[in-house]
CSV table of C-alpha atoms in Angstrom, one decimal:
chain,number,residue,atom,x,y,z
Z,1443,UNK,CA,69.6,121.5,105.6
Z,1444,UNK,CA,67.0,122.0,108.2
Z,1445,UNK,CA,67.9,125.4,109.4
Z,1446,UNK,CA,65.2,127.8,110.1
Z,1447,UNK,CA,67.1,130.3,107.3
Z,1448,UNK,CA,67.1,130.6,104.0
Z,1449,UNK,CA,68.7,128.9,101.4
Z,1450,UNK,CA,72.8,130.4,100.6
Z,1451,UNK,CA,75.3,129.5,97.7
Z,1452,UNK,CA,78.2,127.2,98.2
Z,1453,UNK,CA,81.0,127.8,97.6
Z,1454,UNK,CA,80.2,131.3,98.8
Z,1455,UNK,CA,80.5,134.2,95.8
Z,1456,UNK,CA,82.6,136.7,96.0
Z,1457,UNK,CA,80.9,139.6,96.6
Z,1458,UNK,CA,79.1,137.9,99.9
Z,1459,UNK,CA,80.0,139.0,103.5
Z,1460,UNK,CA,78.4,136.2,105.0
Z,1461,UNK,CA,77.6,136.1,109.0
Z,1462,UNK,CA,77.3,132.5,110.4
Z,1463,UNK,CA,75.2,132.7,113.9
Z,1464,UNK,CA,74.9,129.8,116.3
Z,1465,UNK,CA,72.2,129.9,119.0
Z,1466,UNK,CA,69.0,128.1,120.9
Z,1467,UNK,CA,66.2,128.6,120.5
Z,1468,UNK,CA,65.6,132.7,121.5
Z,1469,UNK,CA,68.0,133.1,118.0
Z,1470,UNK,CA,66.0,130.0,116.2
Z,1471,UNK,CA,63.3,132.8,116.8
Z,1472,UNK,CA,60.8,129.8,118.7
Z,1473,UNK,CA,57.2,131.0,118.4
Z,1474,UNK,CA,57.5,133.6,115.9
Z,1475,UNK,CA,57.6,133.5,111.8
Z,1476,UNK,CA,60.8,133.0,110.0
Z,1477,UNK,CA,61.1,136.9,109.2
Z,1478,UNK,CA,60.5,137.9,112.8
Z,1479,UNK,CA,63.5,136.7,114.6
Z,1480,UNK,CA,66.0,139.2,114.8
Z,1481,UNK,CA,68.8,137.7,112.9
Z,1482,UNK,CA,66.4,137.9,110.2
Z,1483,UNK,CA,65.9,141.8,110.4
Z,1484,UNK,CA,69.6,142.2,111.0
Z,1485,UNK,CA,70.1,141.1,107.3
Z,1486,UNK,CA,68.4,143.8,105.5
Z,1487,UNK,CA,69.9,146.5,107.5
Z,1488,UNK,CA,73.3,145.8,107.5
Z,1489,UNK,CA,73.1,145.0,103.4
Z,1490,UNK,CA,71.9,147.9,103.2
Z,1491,UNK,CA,74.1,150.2,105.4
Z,1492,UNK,CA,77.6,148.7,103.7
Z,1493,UNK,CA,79.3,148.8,100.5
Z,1494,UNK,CA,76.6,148.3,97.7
Z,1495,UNK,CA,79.2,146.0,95.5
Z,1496,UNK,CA,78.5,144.0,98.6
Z,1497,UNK,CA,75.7,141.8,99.6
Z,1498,UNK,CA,75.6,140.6,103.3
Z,1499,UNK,CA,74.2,137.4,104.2
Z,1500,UNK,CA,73.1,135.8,108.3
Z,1501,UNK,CA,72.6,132.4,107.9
Z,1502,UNK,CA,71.0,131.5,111.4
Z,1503,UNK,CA,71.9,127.8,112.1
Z,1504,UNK,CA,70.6,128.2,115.6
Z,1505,UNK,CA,69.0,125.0,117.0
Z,1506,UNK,CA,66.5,124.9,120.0
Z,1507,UNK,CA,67.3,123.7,123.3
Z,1508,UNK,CA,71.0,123.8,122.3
Z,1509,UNK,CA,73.4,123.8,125.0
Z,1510,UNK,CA,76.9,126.4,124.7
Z,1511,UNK,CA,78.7,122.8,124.1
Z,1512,UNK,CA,75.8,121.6,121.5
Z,1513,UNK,CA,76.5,124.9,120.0
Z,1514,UNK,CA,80.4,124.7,119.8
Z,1515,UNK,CA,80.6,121.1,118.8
Z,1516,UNK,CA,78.3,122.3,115.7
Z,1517,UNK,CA,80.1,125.2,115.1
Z,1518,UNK,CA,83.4,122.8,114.5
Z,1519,UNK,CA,81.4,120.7,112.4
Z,1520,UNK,CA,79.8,122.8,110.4
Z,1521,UNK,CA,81.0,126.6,110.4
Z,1522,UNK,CA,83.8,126.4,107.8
Z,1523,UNK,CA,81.5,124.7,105.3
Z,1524,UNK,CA,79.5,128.1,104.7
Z,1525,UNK,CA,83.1,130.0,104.2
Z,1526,UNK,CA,82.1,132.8,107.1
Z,1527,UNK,CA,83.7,136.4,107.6
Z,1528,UNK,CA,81.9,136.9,111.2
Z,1529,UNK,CA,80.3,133.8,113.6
Z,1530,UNK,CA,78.2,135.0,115.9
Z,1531,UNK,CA,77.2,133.2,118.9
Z,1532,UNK,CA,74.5,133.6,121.2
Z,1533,UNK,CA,74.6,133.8,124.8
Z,1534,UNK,CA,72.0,133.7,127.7
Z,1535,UNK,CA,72.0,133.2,131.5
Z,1536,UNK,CA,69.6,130.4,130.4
Z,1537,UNK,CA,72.4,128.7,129.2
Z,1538,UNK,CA,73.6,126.8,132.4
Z,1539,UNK,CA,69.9,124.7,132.1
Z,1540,UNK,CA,70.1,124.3,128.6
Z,1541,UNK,CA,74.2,123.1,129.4
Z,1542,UNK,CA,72.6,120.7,132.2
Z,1543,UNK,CA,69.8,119.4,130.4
Z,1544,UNK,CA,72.0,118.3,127.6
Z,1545,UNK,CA,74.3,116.2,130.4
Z,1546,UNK,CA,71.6,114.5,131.9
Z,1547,UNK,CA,70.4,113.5,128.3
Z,1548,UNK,CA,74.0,112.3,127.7
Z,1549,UNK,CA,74.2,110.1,130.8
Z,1550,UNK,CA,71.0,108.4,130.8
Z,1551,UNK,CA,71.7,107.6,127.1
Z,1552,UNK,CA,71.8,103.8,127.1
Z,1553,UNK,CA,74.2,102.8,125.9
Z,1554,UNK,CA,76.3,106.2,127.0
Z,1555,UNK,CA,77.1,107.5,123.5
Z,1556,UNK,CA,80.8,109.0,122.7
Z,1557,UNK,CA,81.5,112.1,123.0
Z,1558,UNK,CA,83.3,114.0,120.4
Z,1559,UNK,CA,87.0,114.7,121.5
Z,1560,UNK,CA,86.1,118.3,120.5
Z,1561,UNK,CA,84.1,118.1,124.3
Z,1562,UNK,CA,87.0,116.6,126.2
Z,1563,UNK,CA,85.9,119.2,129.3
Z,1564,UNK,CA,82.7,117.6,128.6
Z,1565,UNK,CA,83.7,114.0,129.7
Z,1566,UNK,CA,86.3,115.3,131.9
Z,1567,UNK,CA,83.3,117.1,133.9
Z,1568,UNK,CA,81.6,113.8,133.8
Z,1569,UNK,CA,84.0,111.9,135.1
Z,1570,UNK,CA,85.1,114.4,138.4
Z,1571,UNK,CA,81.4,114.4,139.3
Z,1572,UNK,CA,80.5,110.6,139.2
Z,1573,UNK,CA,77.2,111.1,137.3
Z,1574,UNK,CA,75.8,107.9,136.6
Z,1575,UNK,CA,72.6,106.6,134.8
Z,1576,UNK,CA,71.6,105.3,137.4
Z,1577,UNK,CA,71.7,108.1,140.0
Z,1578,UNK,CA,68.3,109.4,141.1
Z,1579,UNK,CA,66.8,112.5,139.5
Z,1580,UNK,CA,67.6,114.6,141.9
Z,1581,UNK,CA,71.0,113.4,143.3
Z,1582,UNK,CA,72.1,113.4,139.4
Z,1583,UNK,CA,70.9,117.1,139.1
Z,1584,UNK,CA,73.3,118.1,141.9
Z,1585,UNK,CA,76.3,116.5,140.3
Z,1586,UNK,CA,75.7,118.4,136.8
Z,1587,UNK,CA,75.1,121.6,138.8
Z,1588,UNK,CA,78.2,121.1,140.6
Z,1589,UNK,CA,79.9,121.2,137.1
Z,1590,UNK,CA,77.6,124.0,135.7
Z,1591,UNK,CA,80.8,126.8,135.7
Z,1592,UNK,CA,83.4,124.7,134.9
Z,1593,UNK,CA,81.3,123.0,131.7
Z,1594,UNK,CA,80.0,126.7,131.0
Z,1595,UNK,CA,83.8,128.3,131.0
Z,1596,UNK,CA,85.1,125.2,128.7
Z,1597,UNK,CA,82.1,126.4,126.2
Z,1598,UNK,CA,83.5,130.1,126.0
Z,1599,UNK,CA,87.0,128.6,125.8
Z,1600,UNK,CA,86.3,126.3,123.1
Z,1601,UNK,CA,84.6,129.1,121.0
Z,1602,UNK,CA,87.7,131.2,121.2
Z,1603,UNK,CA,90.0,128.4,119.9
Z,1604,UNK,CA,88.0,127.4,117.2
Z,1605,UNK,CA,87.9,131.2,116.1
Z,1606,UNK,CA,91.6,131.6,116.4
Z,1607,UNK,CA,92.4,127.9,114.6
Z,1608,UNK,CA,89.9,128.8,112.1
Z,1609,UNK,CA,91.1,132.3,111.1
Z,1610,UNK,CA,87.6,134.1,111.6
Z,1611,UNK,CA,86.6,136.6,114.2
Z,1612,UNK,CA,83.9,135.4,116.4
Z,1613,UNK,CA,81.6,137.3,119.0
Z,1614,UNK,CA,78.9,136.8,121.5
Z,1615,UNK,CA,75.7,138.2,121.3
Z,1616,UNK,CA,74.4,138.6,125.0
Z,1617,UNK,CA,70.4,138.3,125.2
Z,1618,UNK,CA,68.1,138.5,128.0
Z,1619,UNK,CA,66.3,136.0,129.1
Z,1620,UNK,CA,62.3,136.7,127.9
Z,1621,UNK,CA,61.0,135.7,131.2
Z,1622,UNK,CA,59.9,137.3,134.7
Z,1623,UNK,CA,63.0,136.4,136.5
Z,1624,UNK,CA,65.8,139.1,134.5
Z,1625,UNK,CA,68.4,139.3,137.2
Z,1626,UNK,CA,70.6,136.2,137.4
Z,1627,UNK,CA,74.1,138.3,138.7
Z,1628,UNK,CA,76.1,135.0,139.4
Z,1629,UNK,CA,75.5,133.8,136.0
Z,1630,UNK,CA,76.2,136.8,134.5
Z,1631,UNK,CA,79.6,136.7,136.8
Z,1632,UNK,CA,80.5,133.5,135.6
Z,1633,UNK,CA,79.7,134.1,131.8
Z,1634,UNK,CA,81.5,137.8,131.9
Z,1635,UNK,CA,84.7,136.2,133.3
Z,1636,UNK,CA,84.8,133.5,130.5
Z,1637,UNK,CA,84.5,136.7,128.3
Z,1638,UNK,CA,87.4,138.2,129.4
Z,1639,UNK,CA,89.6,135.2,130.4
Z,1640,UNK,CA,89.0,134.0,126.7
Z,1641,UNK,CA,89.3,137.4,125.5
Z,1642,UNK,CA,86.3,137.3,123.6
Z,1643,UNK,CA,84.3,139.9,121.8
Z,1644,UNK,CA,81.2,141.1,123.2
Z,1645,UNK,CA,78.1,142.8,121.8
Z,1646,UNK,CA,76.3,143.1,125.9
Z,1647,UNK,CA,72.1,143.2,124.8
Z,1648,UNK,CA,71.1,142.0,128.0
Z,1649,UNK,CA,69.4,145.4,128.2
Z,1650,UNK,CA,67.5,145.0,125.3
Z,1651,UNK,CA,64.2,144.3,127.0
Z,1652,UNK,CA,64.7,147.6,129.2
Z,1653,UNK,CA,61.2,149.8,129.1
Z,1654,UNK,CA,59.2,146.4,128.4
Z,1655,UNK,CA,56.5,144.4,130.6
Z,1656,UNK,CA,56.9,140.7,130.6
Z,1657,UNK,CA,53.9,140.6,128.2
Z,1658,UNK,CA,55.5,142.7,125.6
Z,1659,UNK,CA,58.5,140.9,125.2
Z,1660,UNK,CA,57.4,137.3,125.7
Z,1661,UNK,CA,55.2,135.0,123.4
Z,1662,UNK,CA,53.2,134.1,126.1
Z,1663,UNK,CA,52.7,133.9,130.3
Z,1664,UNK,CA,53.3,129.7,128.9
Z,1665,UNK,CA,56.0,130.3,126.3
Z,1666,UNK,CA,59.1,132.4,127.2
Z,1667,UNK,CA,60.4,133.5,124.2
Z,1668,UNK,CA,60.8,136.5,123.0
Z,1669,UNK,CA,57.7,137.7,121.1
Z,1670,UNK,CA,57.8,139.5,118.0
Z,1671,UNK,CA,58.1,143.1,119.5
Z,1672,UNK,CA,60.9,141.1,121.9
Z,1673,UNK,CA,62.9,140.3,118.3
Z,1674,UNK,CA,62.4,144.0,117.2
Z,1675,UNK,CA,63.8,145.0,120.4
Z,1676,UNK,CA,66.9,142.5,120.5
Z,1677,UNK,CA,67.8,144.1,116.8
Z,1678,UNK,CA,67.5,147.6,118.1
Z,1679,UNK,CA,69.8,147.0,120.8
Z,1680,UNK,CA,71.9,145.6,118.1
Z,1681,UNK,CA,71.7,147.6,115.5
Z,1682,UNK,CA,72.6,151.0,118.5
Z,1683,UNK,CA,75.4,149.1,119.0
Z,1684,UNK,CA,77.2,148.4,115.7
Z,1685,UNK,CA,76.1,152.0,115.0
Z,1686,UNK,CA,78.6,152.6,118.0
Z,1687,UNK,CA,81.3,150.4,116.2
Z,1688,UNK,CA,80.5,151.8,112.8
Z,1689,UNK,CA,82.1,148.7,111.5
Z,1690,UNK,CA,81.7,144.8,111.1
Z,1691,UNK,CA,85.1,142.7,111.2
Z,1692,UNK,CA,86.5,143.8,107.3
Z,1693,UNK,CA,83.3,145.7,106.4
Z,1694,UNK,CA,82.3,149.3,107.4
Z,1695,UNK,CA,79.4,150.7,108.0
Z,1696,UNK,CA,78.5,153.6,105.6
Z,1697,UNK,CA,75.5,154.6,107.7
């Protein structure tokens, strides 16, 4: 289907635990091999640290460049189709560019396509801030940017419902960002009181790159992504912290 993951079976078998994970392009695993990214690592080791009648599955639909609303409006479209036990959905404080990058793509669109009704805060946002096509550069950024937290919050909100509608447990992986600039605190406000106003489950790995240069964790000084030792370093984090939890929603861990 496109996916930078390997081919799964549908319907899913039986004796699949299968973990769906949406994400951009840090989770695509941009600039690395397929079996470098760390949802790719993450599959080995938690098949083999759960029940053996079990087989545990990530299929990593992550897409580059997409936004927290490109993310959700594929997660409605396609997440249910792959039959998932856990969705996992990444979570940067890159995502406010990625969210504005996708608006100003949607308003210079000629003709302005329609947006799915599943993005209502999407047009809404649109609509209070007067963006128009033909609004300069610069005076079109400031309207998006004006509507970065609101279009940001409506992302974390729309996640939580589809989890509840949808009867699966859902939770956000927070990664750093694999450049220079590591500190963003009013981002990381905004996105930790989405969390809790949406009651959403965390696993925090915004430490992940903690004992690291910049060099060591990114591709390169002209591509920030996380390099292969950056991958290893985002599962580490995660694999400390479902140690911590010592289970997965319905499936234990048995080491």
């Amino acid at each position: 289907r496109g996916y930078r993951t390997p081919e799964v079976a549908l319907p899913k078998p039986s004796h699949v635990y299968r973990i769906v994970f949406f994400g951009s392009s840090n989770t695509m695993g941009h600039g690395g091999n397929d079996d470098e990214a760390y949802p790719r690592l993450m599959e080995p080791w938690l098949d083999g640290g759960t029940d053996p009648a079990t087989r545990v599955e990530v299929v990593n639909l992550s897409v580059s460049g997409d936004s927290p609303s490109r993310r959700l409006a594929r997660m409605v479209d396609e997440a249910a189709g792959y039959q998932p036990d856990w969705i996992l959905c990444d979570a940067t404080v890159l995502d406010p560019a990625l969210e504005e990058m996708h608006l100003e793509a949607v308003v210079r669109a000629e003709p302005r396509p329609e947006i799915p009704p599943a993005l209502d805060y999407v047009r809404q946002a649109l609509d209070r801030c007067g963006a128009s096509p033909t609004d300069p550069p610069d005076v079109l950024r400031g309207k998006l940017q004006s509507q970065a937290e609101s279009v940001l919050q409506g992302g974390y909100r729309g996640w939580a419902e589809f989890a509840r509608s949808a009867g699966v447990p859902l939770t956000i992986v927070m990664i750093p960002r694999a450049d220079a600039k590591l500190a963003s605190p009013a981002v990381e406000k905004v996105m930790r009181s989405a969390v809790l106003e949406n009651d959403l489950d965390v696993l925090d790995l915004s430490h992940a790159f903690q004992g690291l240069s910049v060099d060591e964790f990114r591709v390169s000084p002209w591509d920030k992504h996380p390099s292969v030792q950056g991958h290893r370093a985002i599962f580490e984090a995660f694999r400390a912290a479902m140690l911590a939890r010592g289970t997965l929603p319905g499936l234990e861990l048995v080491k």
